[in-house]
Coordinates of C-alpha atoms and ligand atoms in Angstrom, one line a residue:
M1 CA -19.5 13.3 0.7
N2 CA -16.5 12.5 2.9
N3 CA -13.5 14.8 3.3
A4 CA -10.0 14.2 4.5
D5 CA -6.6 15.9 4.4
V6 CA -5.2 13.0 2.4
V7 CA -6.8 10.2 0.5
V8 CA -4.5 7.1 0.0
I9 CA -5.5 4.8 -2.9
G10 CA -4.6 1.3 -1.9
S11 CA -3.7 -0.5 1.4
G12 CA -0.5 -2.3 0.3
I13 CA 2.4 -2.1 2.8
G14 CA 3.5 1.1 0.9
G15 CA 0.1 2.7 1.2
L16 CA -0.4 1.7 4.8
S17 CA 3.1 2.8 5.9
C18 CA 2.4 6.1 4.3
A19 CA -1.1 6.5 5.7
A20 CA -0.2 5.4 9.3
L21 CA 2.7 7.8 9.4
L22 CA 0.6 10.7 8.0
A23 CA -2.0 10.0 10.7
R24 CA 0.8 10.1 13.3
Y25 CA 1.8 13.5 11.8
G26 CA -1.7 14.7 12.6
F27 CA -3.2 14.5 9.1
D28 CA -6.8 13.3 8.7
V29 CA -6.3 10.3 6.4
I30 CA -8.7 7.9 4.5
V31 CA -7.3 4.8 2.8
C32 CA -9.5 3.4 0.0
E33 CA -8.8 -0.2 -0.6
S34 CA -10.4 -2.0 -3.6
H35 CA -10.2 -5.5 -2.1
A36 CA -12.2 -6.8 0.8
I37 CA -8.9 -7.5 2.7
A38 CA -6.1 -5.0 3.4
G39 CA -2.4 -5.6 2.6
G40 CA -2.2 -5.8 -1.2
A41 CA 0.5 -8.3 -2.2
A42 CA 1.1 -9.0 1.5
H43 CA -2.5 -9.7 2.5
A44 CA -3.5 -12.9 4.3
F45 CA -6.5 -15.0 3.8
E46 CA -8.1 -18.0 5.6
R47 CA -9.8 -21.2 4.2
D48 CA -10.9 -24.1 6.2
G49 CA -8.8 -23.1 9.2
F50 CA -5.6 -22.6 7.2
K51 CA -4.2 -19.1 7.3
F52 CA -2.3 -18.3 4.1
D53 CA 0.2 -15.6 3.2
S54 CA -0.8 -14.5 -0.3
G55 CA 2.7 -13.3 -1.0
P56 CA 5.7 -12.3 1.1
S57 CA 7.0 -14.3 4.1
L58 CA 10.8 -13.9 4.1
Y59 CA 11.8 -11.0 6.4
S60 CA 14.8 -9.8 8.4
G61 CA 15.6 -6.8 10.5
L62 CA 12.1 -6.6 12.0
S63 CA 12.4 -8.2 15.4
Y64 CA 14.7 -5.6 16.9
T65 CA 15.0 -1.9 17.1
P66 CA 16.5 0.4 16.0
S67 CA 16.9 -1.4 12.7
A68 CA 18.0 -0.3 9.3
N69 CA 14.8 -2.0 7.9
P70 CA 12.4 0.9 6.9
L71 CA 9.4 -1.2 7.8
R72 CA 10.7 -1.5 11.3
Q73 CA 11.2 2.2 11.4
V74 CA 7.6 2.7 10.4
L75 CA 6.4 0.4 13.1
D76 CA 8.5 2.3 15.6
A77 CA 7.2 5.6 14.4
I78 CA 3.6 4.6 15.0
A79 CA 4.5 2.7 18.2
E80 CA 3.3 -0.7 17.0
D81 CA 4.9 -4.0 17.4
L82 CA 4.1 -7.7 17.0
N83 CA 5.6 -10.9 18.1
W84 CA 8.3 -12.4 16.0
V85 CA 9.7 -16.0 15.7
T86 CA 13.3 -15.9 14.7
Y87 CA 15.2 -18.6 12.8
D88 CA 18.2 -18.8 10.6
T89 CA 18.0 -21.8 8.3
W90 CA 16.5 -22.2 4.8
G91 CA 16.6 -25.1 2.4
C92 CA 18.2 -25.1 -1.1
C93 CA 17.5 -27.6 -3.8
L94 CA 19.9 -26.7 -6.6
P95 CA 21.4 -28.5 -9.5
E96 CA 24.5 -29.1 -7.3
G97 CA 22.3 -30.9 -4.7
D98 CA 20.0 -30.3 -1.8
F99 CA 21.3 -28.7 1.4
D100 CA 20.2 -26.4 4.2
T101 CA 22.0 -23.1 4.7
T102 CA 21.9 -20.4 7.3
V103 CA 22.0 -16.7 7.0
G104 CA 25.4 -15.4 8.2
A105 CA 28.7 -15.7 6.4
D106 CA 30.4 -18.6 8.1
Q107 CA 28.0 -21.5 7.3
F108 CA 27.8 -20.4 3.7
C109 CA 31.5 -20.8 3.5
E110 CA 31.2 -24.4 4.7
V111 CA 28.7 -25.0 1.9
L112 CA 31.0 -23.4 -0.6
S113 CA 34.0 -25.4 0.6
R114 CA 32.1 -28.6 0.2
L115 CA 30.6 -27.7 -3.3
R116 CA 33.4 -25.7 -4.8
G117 CA 36.6 -25.8 -2.8
Q118 CA 38.8 -23.3 -1.0
D119 CA 39.3 -21.0 -4.0
A120 CA 35.5 -20.3 -4.0
V121 CA 35.6 -19.7 -0.2
A122 CA 38.4 -17.2 -0.7
E123 CA 36.4 -15.4 -3.4
W124 CA 33.4 -15.2 -1.2
R125 CA 35.4 -13.8 1.7
Q126 CA 36.9 -11.2 -0.7
L127 CA 33.4 -10.2 -1.9
Q128 CA 32.4 -9.7 1.7
R129 CA 35.4 -7.5 2.3
V130 CA 34.5 -5.4 -0.8
M131 CA 30.8 -5.2 0.3
T132 CA 31.5 -4.2 3.9
P133 CA 32.1 -0.4 3.2
L134 CA 29.3 -0.5 0.6
A135 CA 26.9 -2.0 3.1
Q136 CA 27.9 0.7 5.6
A137 CA 27.3 3.4 2.9
A138 CA 23.9 1.9 2.0
V139 CA 22.6 2.5 5.6
A140 CA 24.5 5.8 6.1
I141 CA 21.3 7.7 5.8
P142 CA 18.0 6.2 7.1
P143 CA 15.1 6.4 4.7
A144 CA 13.1 7.8 7.6
A145 CA 15.1 11.1 7.2
V146 CA 14.4 11.5 3.5
R147 CA 11.7 13.8 2.0
Y148 CA 11.2 15.3 -1.4
D149 CA 11.5 19.0 -0.6
L150 CA 13.9 21.5 0.8
G151 CA 13.2 20.3 4.3
A152 CA 15.5 17.4 3.4
T153 CA 18.5 19.7 4.0
I154 CA 17.5 19.7 7.6
T155 CA 16.2 16.2 8.2
A156 CA 18.7 14.3 6.0
G157 CA 21.3 17.1 6.4
Q158 CA 21.9 15.8 9.9
F159 CA 23.5 12.7 8.3
A160 CA 25.7 14.8 5.9
L161 CA 28.9 14.0 7.9
S162 CA 28.2 10.3 7.8
M163 CA 27.4 10.5 4.1
A164 CA 30.5 12.5 3.4
R165 CA 32.6 9.7 5.0
H166 CA 31.0 7.1 2.7
A167 CA 30.8 9.4 -0.4
P168 CA 33.2 7.3 -2.6
H169 CA 31.2 4.2 -1.9
I170 CA 27.8 5.9 -2.3
L171 CA 28.7 6.5 -5.9
K172 CA 29.3 2.8 -6.5
L173 CA 25.9 2.0 -5.1
T174 CA 24.1 3.7 -8.0
G175 CA 25.2 1.1 -10.6
A176 CA 24.4 -2.5 -11.1
F177 CA 25.6 -5.1 -8.6
S178 CA 27.2 -7.1 -11.5
Q179 CA 29.8 -4.4 -11.8
I180 CA 31.0 -5.2 -8.3
M181 CA 30.5 -8.9 -8.6
N182 CA 32.4 -9.3 -11.8
G183 CA 35.4 -7.5 -10.3
V184 CA 35.7 -10.1 -7.6
V185 CA 33.9 -13.4 -8.4
R186 CA 35.0 -15.9 -11.0
D187 CA 33.4 -19.1 -9.6
P188 CA 30.3 -20.0 -11.7
F189 CA 28.4 -21.3 -8.7
I190 CA 28.8 -18.1 -6.7
C191 CA 27.9 -16.0 -9.8
N192 CA 24.7 -18.1 -10.1
W193 CA 24.0 -17.8 -6.4
L194 CA 24.3 -14.1 -6.5
D195 CA 22.2 -13.9 -9.6
L196 CA 19.5 -15.8 -7.7
L197 CA 19.6 -13.6 -4.6
C198 CA 19.4 -10.5 -6.9
F199 CA 16.4 -12.0 -8.8
L200 CA 14.6 -12.7 -5.5
L201 CA 15.2 -9.2 -4.3
S202 CA 14.4 -7.2 -7.4
G203 CA 13.0 -9.5 -10.1
L204 CA 16.1 -8.9 -12.2
P205 CA 19.5 -10.7 -12.3
A206 CA 22.8 -9.2 -11.0
N207 CA 23.2 -7.0 -14.1
G208 CA 19.8 -5.3 -13.4
T209 CA 19.8 -5.2 -9.6
S210 CA 21.2 -2.1 -7.9
A211 CA 24.4 -2.4 -6.0
A212 CA 22.6 -0.5 -3.2
E213 CA 19.9 -3.1 -2.8
M214 CA 22.5 -5.9 -2.6
A215 CA 24.7 -3.8 -0.2
F216 CA 21.7 -3.4 2.0
M217 CA 21.1 -7.2 1.9
F218 CA 24.8 -7.9 2.8
A219 CA 24.6 -5.4 5.7
D220 CA 21.6 -7.3 6.9
W221 CA 22.2 -11.0 6.2
Y222 CA 25.9 -11.3 6.8
R223 CA 26.2 -9.4 10.1
P224 CA 27.1 -11.4 13.3
G225 CA 24.2 -13.0 15.1
V226 CA 21.8 -12.4 12.2
V227 CA 18.4 -14.1 12.2
L228 CA 15.4 -14.1 9.9
D229 CA 12.0 -13.0 11.4
Y230 CA 8.5 -14.4 10.9
P231 CA 5.5 -12.6 12.4
V232 CA 3.4 -14.6 14.8
G233 CA 0.0 -14.7 13.1
G234 CA 1.5 -14.7 9.6
S235 CA 2.2 -11.8 7.2
G236 CA -1.3 -10.5 7.9
A237 CA -0.1 -9.6 11.4
I238 CA 2.2 -7.0 9.8
V239 CA -0.8 -5.5 7.9
D240 CA -2.9 -5.5 11.1
A241 CA -0.2 -3.7 13.0
L242 CA -0.1 -0.9 10.3
V243 CA -3.9 -0.7 10.3
R244 CA -3.9 -0.4 14.1
G245 CA -1.3 2.4 13.9
L246 CA -3.4 4.2 11.3
Q247 CA -6.6 3.9 13.3
K248 CA -5.3 4.8 16.7
H249 CA -4.0 8.0 15.2
G250 CA -7.4 8.8 13.8
G251 CA -7.0 7.5 10.2
Q252 CA -9.7 5.4 8.4
L253 CA -9.5 2.3 6.3
M254 CA -12.3 1.8 3.8
L255 CA -12.4 -1.8 2.3
N256 CA -14.3 -2.7 -0.9
A257 CA -13.7 0.9 -1.9
H258 CA -12.4 0.8 -5.5
V259 CA -11.2 4.1 -6.7
E260 CA -12.3 4.7 -10.3
Q261 CA -11.0 8.2 -10.8
V262 CA -8.7 10.8 -9.3
L263 CA -10.6 14.1 -9.3
V264 CA -8.8 17.0 -10.8
E265 CA -9.8 20.6 -10.5
N266 CA -7.8 23.7 -11.6
H267 CA -4.8 21.4 -12.4
Q268 CA -4.8 19.9 -8.9
A269 CA -5.8 16.5 -7.6
T270 CA -8.6 17.2 -5.2
G271 CA -10.0 13.8 -4.3
V272 CA -11.3 10.5 -5.7
R273 CA -14.4 9.0 -7.1
L274 CA -15.2 5.4 -6.0
R275 CA -16.9 2.8 -8.2
N276 CA -20.2 3.4 -6.4
S277 CA -19.9 7.0 -7.5
K278 CA -19.2 8.3 -4.0
E279 CA -16.7 11.1 -3.9
I280 CA -14.0 11.7 -1.2
R281 CA -12.4 15.1 -1.2
A282 CA -8.7 15.5 -0.3
R283 CA -7.8 18.9 1.1
R284 CA -4.1 18.4 0.9
A285 CA -3.2 15.4 -1.4
V286 CA -4.2 12.2 -3.1
I287 CA -1.5 9.5 -2.8
S288 CA -1.6 6.5 -5.1
N289 CA -0.2 3.2 -3.8
A290 CA -1.4 1.4 -7.0
S291 CA 1.2 0.4 -9.5
V292 CA 2.4 3.0 -12.1
W293 CA 0.3 1.4 -14.8
D294 CA -2.8 1.2 -12.6
T295 CA -2.4 4.8 -11.4
L296 CA -2.4 6.1 -15.0
K297 CA -5.8 4.4 -15.5
L298 CA -7.2 6.5 -12.7
L299 CA -6.4 9.8 -14.4
K300 CA -8.1 11.5 -17.3
E301 CA -5.8 11.9 -20.3
T302 CA -5.5 15.6 -19.8
A303 CA -4.5 15.5 -16.1
L304 CA -0.8 15.0 -16.7
P305 CA 1.6 16.1 -19.5
K306 CA 1.5 13.6 -22.4
S307 CA 5.2 13.0 -22.4
F308 CA 5.1 12.1 -18.6
Q309 CA 2.2 9.7 -19.1
Q310 CA 3.9 8.0 -22.1
Q311 CA 7.2 7.7 -20.2
R312 CA 5.4 6.1 -17.2
A313 CA 3.2 3.9 -19.3
E314 CA 6.3 2.5 -21.0
T315 CA 7.9 1.4 -17.7
P316 CA 9.1 -2.2 -18.3
E317 CA 7.4 -4.8 -16.2
C318 CA 8.5 -7.9 -14.3
D319 CA 6.5 -11.1 -15.2
S320 CA 3.9 -12.6 -12.9
F321 CA 3.4 -15.6 -10.7
M322 CA 2.0 -19.1 -10.4
H323 CA 0.8 -19.9 -6.8
L324 CA 0.0 -23.1 -5.0
H325 CA -1.6 -22.6 -1.6
L326 CA -1.9 -26.0 0.2
G327 CA -3.3 -27.2 3.5
I328 CA -1.6 -30.6 4.2
D329 CA -1.5 -33.4 6.8
A330 CA 1.8 -32.9 8.7
Q331 CA 1.9 -36.3 10.4
G332 CA 5.3 -37.9 10.3
L333 CA 7.1 -35.1 8.5
R334 CA 10.7 -34.3 9.6
S335 CA 10.7 -32.1 12.7
D336 CA 13.7 -30.1 11.5
L337 CA 12.1 -29.1 8.1
A338 CA 13.0 -25.6 7.2
C339 CA 10.2 -23.0 6.6
H340 CA 11.7 -21.6 3.4
H341 CA 13.1 -23.4 0.4
I342 CA 14.4 -22.3 -2.9
I343 CA 14.5 -24.7 -5.9
V344 CA 16.5 -24.0 -9.1
N345 CA 16.1 -26.5 -11.9
D346 CA 18.8 -25.4 -14.3
W347 CA 21.4 -22.7 -13.9
E348 CA 22.0 -22.7 -17.7
R349 CA 18.5 -21.4 -18.4
G350 CA 19.2 -18.4 -16.1
V351 CA 17.3 -17.5 -12.9
T352 CA 14.7 -15.4 -14.7
A353 CA 13.6 -18.2 -17.1
D354 CA 10.0 -19.3 -16.7
Q355 CA 9.4 -22.5 -14.7
N356 CA 13.0 -22.6 -13.5
V357 CA 13.0 -21.1 -10.0
V358 CA 10.4 -22.0 -7.4
V359 CA 10.0 -20.8 -3.8
V360 CA 8.4 -22.8 -1.0
S361 CA 7.2 -21.4 2.4
I362 CA 5.8 -23.6 5.2
P363 CA 5.2 -20.9 7.9
S364 CA 3.2 -23.2 10.2
I365 CA 6.6 -24.7 11.0
L366 CA 7.4 -21.4 12.7
D367 CA 3.9 -20.5 13.9
P368 CA 1.7 -23.6 14.3
S369 CA -1.4 -21.4 14.9
L370 CA -1.6 -20.9 11.2
A371 CA -2.9 -24.4 10.6
P372 CA -5.2 -26.8 12.5
P373 CA -3.4 -29.2 14.8
G374 CA -1.4 -31.8 13.0
K375 CA -1.5 -29.8 9.7
H376 CA 0.7 -27.4 7.8
V377 CA 0.0 -24.5 5.6
I378 CA 2.2 -24.2 2.5
H379 CA 2.7 -21.5 -0.2
V380 CA 4.6 -22.4 -3.3
Y381 CA 5.2 -19.9 -6.1
T382 CA 7.2 -19.2 -9.2
P383 CA 8.7 -15.8 -8.2
G384 CA 7.9 -13.2 -10.9
N385 CA 8.8 -15.5 -13.8
E386 CA 5.4 -16.6 -15.2
P387 CA 4.7 -14.8 -18.5
Y388 CA 1.3 -13.0 -18.4
A389 CA 1.1 -13.3 -22.2
L390 CA 0.4 -17.1 -21.8
W391 CA -2.8 -16.3 -19.8
Q392 CA -3.9 -13.1 -21.4
G393 CA -7.6 -13.1 -22.4
M394 CA -8.3 -16.6 -21.2
N395 CA -11.7 -17.4 -19.9
R396 CA -11.2 -18.6 -16.3
N397 CA -14.2 -20.9 -16.6
S398 CA -12.9 -22.6 -19.8
Q399 CA -11.4 -26.1 -20.0
E400 CA -8.4 -24.7 -21.7
Y401 CA -7.7 -22.5 -18.6
Q402 CA -8.1 -25.5 -16.3
Q403 CA -5.7 -27.6 -18.4
Q404 CA -3.1 -24.8 -18.6
K405 CA -3.4 -24.3 -14.8
Q406 CA -2.6 -27.9 -14.2
A407 CA 0.2 -28.1 -16.7
R408 CA 1.9 -24.8 -15.5
S409 CA 1.6 -25.8 -11.8
E410 CA 3.3 -29.1 -12.2
V411 CA 6.8 -27.5 -11.8
M412 CA 5.7 -26.3 -8.3
W413 CA 4.4 -29.8 -7.3
Q414 CA 7.7 -31.3 -8.5
A415 CA 9.7 -28.8 -6.6
L416 CA 7.7 -29.4 -3.4
E417 CA 8.1 -33.2 -3.8
R418 CA 11.9 -32.6 -3.4
I419 CA 11.0 -31.5 0.1
I420 CA 7.9 -33.6 0.9
P421 CA 7.9 -36.6 -1.5
D422 CA 4.4 -37.7 -0.8
V423 CA 2.9 -34.2 -0.6
R424 CA 0.2 -34.8 -3.2
S425 CA -1.4 -37.5 -1.1
R426 CA -1.3 -35.3 2.0
C427 CA -3.4 -32.4 0.7
D428 CA -6.6 -31.4 2.5
L429 CA -6.9 -28.2 0.5
T430 CA -5.4 -27.1 -2.8
L431 CA -5.7 -23.7 -4.4
V432 CA -3.9 -22.9 -7.6
G433 CA -3.3 -19.3 -8.6
T434 CA -2.3 -18.0 -12.0
P435 CA -1.3 -14.5 -13.3
L436 CA -5.0 -13.9 -13.8
T437 CA -5.6 -14.7 -10.1
H438 CA -2.7 -12.4 -9.1
E439 CA -4.0 -9.6 -11.3
R440 CA -7.6 -9.9 -10.0
F441 CA -6.9 -10.2 -6.2
L442 CA -4.0 -7.8 -6.1
R443 CA -5.5 -5.3 -8.5
R444 CA -2.2 -5.3 -10.3
H445 CA -1.6 -4.6 -14.0
R446 CA -0.9 -7.9 -15.7
G447 CA -0.3 -9.5 -12.3
S448 CA 3.2 -8.0 -12.5
Y449 CA 5.7 -8.3 -9.6
G450 CA 6.5 -4.6 -10.3
P451 CA 8.6 -2.4 -12.6
A452 CA 11.7 -4.0 -14.1
I453 CA 13.9 -1.0 -14.2
P454 CA 17.5 -2.2 -14.7
A455 CA 20.0 -0.5 -12.3
G456 CA 22.4 1.7 -14.2
K457 CA 19.9 2.2 -17.0
G458 CA 17.1 4.0 -15.1
F459 CA 15.9 5.0 -11.7
F460 CA 12.7 4.3 -9.8
P461 CA 10.8 7.6 -9.8
G462 CA 10.3 9.6 -6.6
S463 CA 6.8 10.1 -5.2
T464 CA 6.0 13.5 -6.6
T465 CA 4.2 14.0 -10.0
P466 CA 3.7 17.0 -12.3
L467 CA 0.0 17.1 -11.1
K468 CA -0.2 19.3 -8.0
G469 CA -1.6 17.3 -5.0
L470 CA -0.9 13.9 -6.6
L471 CA 1.8 11.7 -5.1
C472 CA 2.6 8.0 -5.4
C473 CA 4.1 5.4 -3.1
G474 CA 4.8 1.7 -3.2
D475 CA 6.8 -0.6 -5.5
S476 CA 6.6 1.6 -8.6
T477 CA 8.5 4.4 -6.8
F478 CA 11.9 4.7 -5.2
P479 CA 13.5 2.5 -3.9
G480 CA 11.5 -0.3 -5.6
I481 CA 10.1 -3.7 -4.8
G482 CA 9.9 -5.7 -1.5
L483 CA 8.5 -4.8 1.9
P484 CA 11.5 -2.8 3.2
A485 CA 11.5 -0.7 -0.1
V486 CA 7.8 0.0 -0.2
A487 CA 7.7 0.9 3.5
A488 CA 10.6 3.3 2.7
S489 CA 8.7 4.8 -0.2
G490 CA 5.5 5.2 2.0
M491 CA 7.6 6.9 4.7
I492 CA 9.4 9.3 2.4
T493 CA 6.0 10.3 0.8
A494 CA 4.5 11.0 4.2
N495 CA 7.5 12.9 5.3
T496 CA 7.3 15.1 2.2
L497 CA 3.9 16.4 3.4
A498 CA 4.8 16.7 7.1
P499 CA 6.1 19.9 8.7
V500 CA 9.9 19.6 9.2
S501 CA 9.5 20.0 13.0
K502 CA 7.2 17.0 13.2
H503 CA 9.5 15.0 11.0
L504 CA 12.4 15.8 13.2
Q505 CA 10.4 14.7 16.3
M506 CA 9.6 11.4 14.6
L507 CA 13.3 10.8 13.9
R508 CA 14.1 11.4 17.6
D509 CA 11.3 9.1 18.7
I510 CA 12.7 6.2 16.6
N511 CA 16.2 6.9 17.8
W512 CA 17.8 8.1 14.6
Ligands
FAD601 C1 4.4 -14.1 -4.1 C2 5.2 -12.9 -3.6 C3 6.2 -13.1 -2.6 C4 6.9 -12.1 -2.2 N1 7.9 -12.3 -1.2 C5 8.5 -11.2 -0.6 C6 9.3 -11.5 0.6 O1 9.4 -12.6 1.0 N2 9.9 -10.4 1.2 C7 9.6 -9.1 0.7 O2 10.2 -8.1 1.3 N3 8.9 -8.9 -0.4 C8 8.3 -9.9 -1.0 N4 7.4 -9.7 -2.1 C9 7.3 -8.3 -2.6 C10 6.3 -7.5 -1.8 O3 5.3 -8.3 -1.3 C11 5.8 -6.3 -2.6 O4 6.8 -5.6 -3.2 C12 5.0 -5.3 -1.8 O5 4.1 -6.0 -0.9 C13 4.2 -4.4 -2.7 O6 3.6 -3.4 -1.9 P1 2.9 -2.1 -2.5 O7 2.4 -1.4 -1.3 O8 3.8 -1.4 -3.4 O9 1.8 -2.6 -3.5 P2 0.6 -3.6 -3.3 O10 0.8 -4.6 -2.3 O11 0.3 -4.1 -4.7 O12 -0.7 -2.7 -2.9 C14 -1.4 -1.9 -3.7 C15 -2.8 -1.9 -3.2 O13 -3.6 -1.0 -3.9 C16 -4.9 -1.5 -4.1 N5 -5.5 -0.8 -5.3 C17 -5.0 -0.9 -6.6 N6 -5.8 -0.1 -7.4 C18 -6.8 0.4 -6.6 C19 -7.9 1.2 -6.8 N7 -8.2 1.7 -8.0 N8 -8.7 1.5 -5.8 C20 -8.4 1.1 -4.5 N9 -7.4 0.3 -4.3 C21 -6.6 -0.1 -5.3 C22 -4.7 -3.0 -4.3 O14 -5.8 -3.7 -4.1 C23 -3.6 -3.2 -3.3 O15 -4.1 -3.5 -2.0 C24 6.7 -10.7 -2.6 C25 5.7 -10.5 -3.5 C26 4.9 -11.6 -4.0 C27 3.8 -11.3 -5.0

């Protein structure tokens, strides 16, 4: 039987951020990961010399420090870094036409002027003016300073003055972004555009996305000199950096270690039982990085109050994904092809409609080492808009499944053909993923993107639970979905267990 101070269930970016930081704080930590590869939704995998990102690839605020991005703060805290390629342009294929745009405010105004005229530009500028103080408020207190106990009066209390200065704006951040947007924006294209950005951030349109999340994005994407960051080696390099940080501080990562049950004794979480019946005892805490629904499955019915379980089980969920992972011949392709593209088929259907929005990422444009010479690695996906119900209960070996796979992936091929018209004839390797693939490889309930908690109508819960010794982190906890958010949740959870003196030392070390 193994023992540790803390057992973390799951090695997503949330779990690894939490575990690496706990190890830095001096805790003896074991991470149990069900999959053979660490990283959860952000894991990388290799086939025939092509290195694929299974999920995320769009990042910012990571290539410099100090940064408001909580993931950068975690990397700083564990003294890990990686090499970043920076770039600023991404491609858009919208009902209005195809164009490249850059992060930063000025070029987008050129696009607006061309597509919608000067009134639209004036509206955008006005929105930026409205968002500026909100953006400052959104970063007034670094997540690194937050913890869920009285120690927060000291660690976060240091930022009280700055928060007081931003107090009127902080209140506005708690509502939905649409409340701010609707007060400023009339132009239908800008409304659609903002809805799209919201959907890509949170899985919900502007009326469900929190103003804080968008303010954070405005602070990041529309500051002078802004760039996007891609990690050399692919998204797996971020996972590797967190694992290095964990291990150099004495923590352990166990792969193929599926947790079947959280052990509870005397109303306290005391460890975990793995699928192979092995038990690992946790002297201080068990932290679940699994989704809210998957975490409940690990607990006996009597472990938590019924009302709490019911409330958590009823958390609304975002839909799932279709994926295409391709290895293609890159000969003769445009040399200025952008890495990321977003395709919207029909604004009228709304950005959350299935088969309507597609995302394309070609990261070997930024880091050629991800593909063999003369090749590109491509990930196309429908972002959190594929209904799981269409796939539920299907036999993956059946003809029906194969046919549905082909039919439902067609929208991704067509989107990609807007960028690389002859892509089908260029493929050396084609992998099609469905919500069942997503569910299986990511060990995620119904292959969901995460909780769909509309801003203004509910809050992502904090990391503590009514069961002593059981905490949670990751995209089912505050502040929500996306790498910056889950890194923040991991950090806040680790801080909650750490002595205040060590927490303060960490803040000094990362220059906050
Ligand atoms: C296709 C796609 C594209 C995305 N693009 C972006 C992007 O560009 N930028 C961005 O910031 N975000 C993006 N996201 C969102 C981001 O990737 C996720 O929000 C984030 O990675 C979730 O991290 P997590 O730690 O909360 O959970 P997860 O990554 O889901 O990790 C949970 C881990 O727990 C493990 N686990 C579950 N149950 C058990 C068990 N019983 N025993 C042991 N282990 C278990 C799982 O195997 C998994 O490794 C994207 C997501 C997807 C799917």
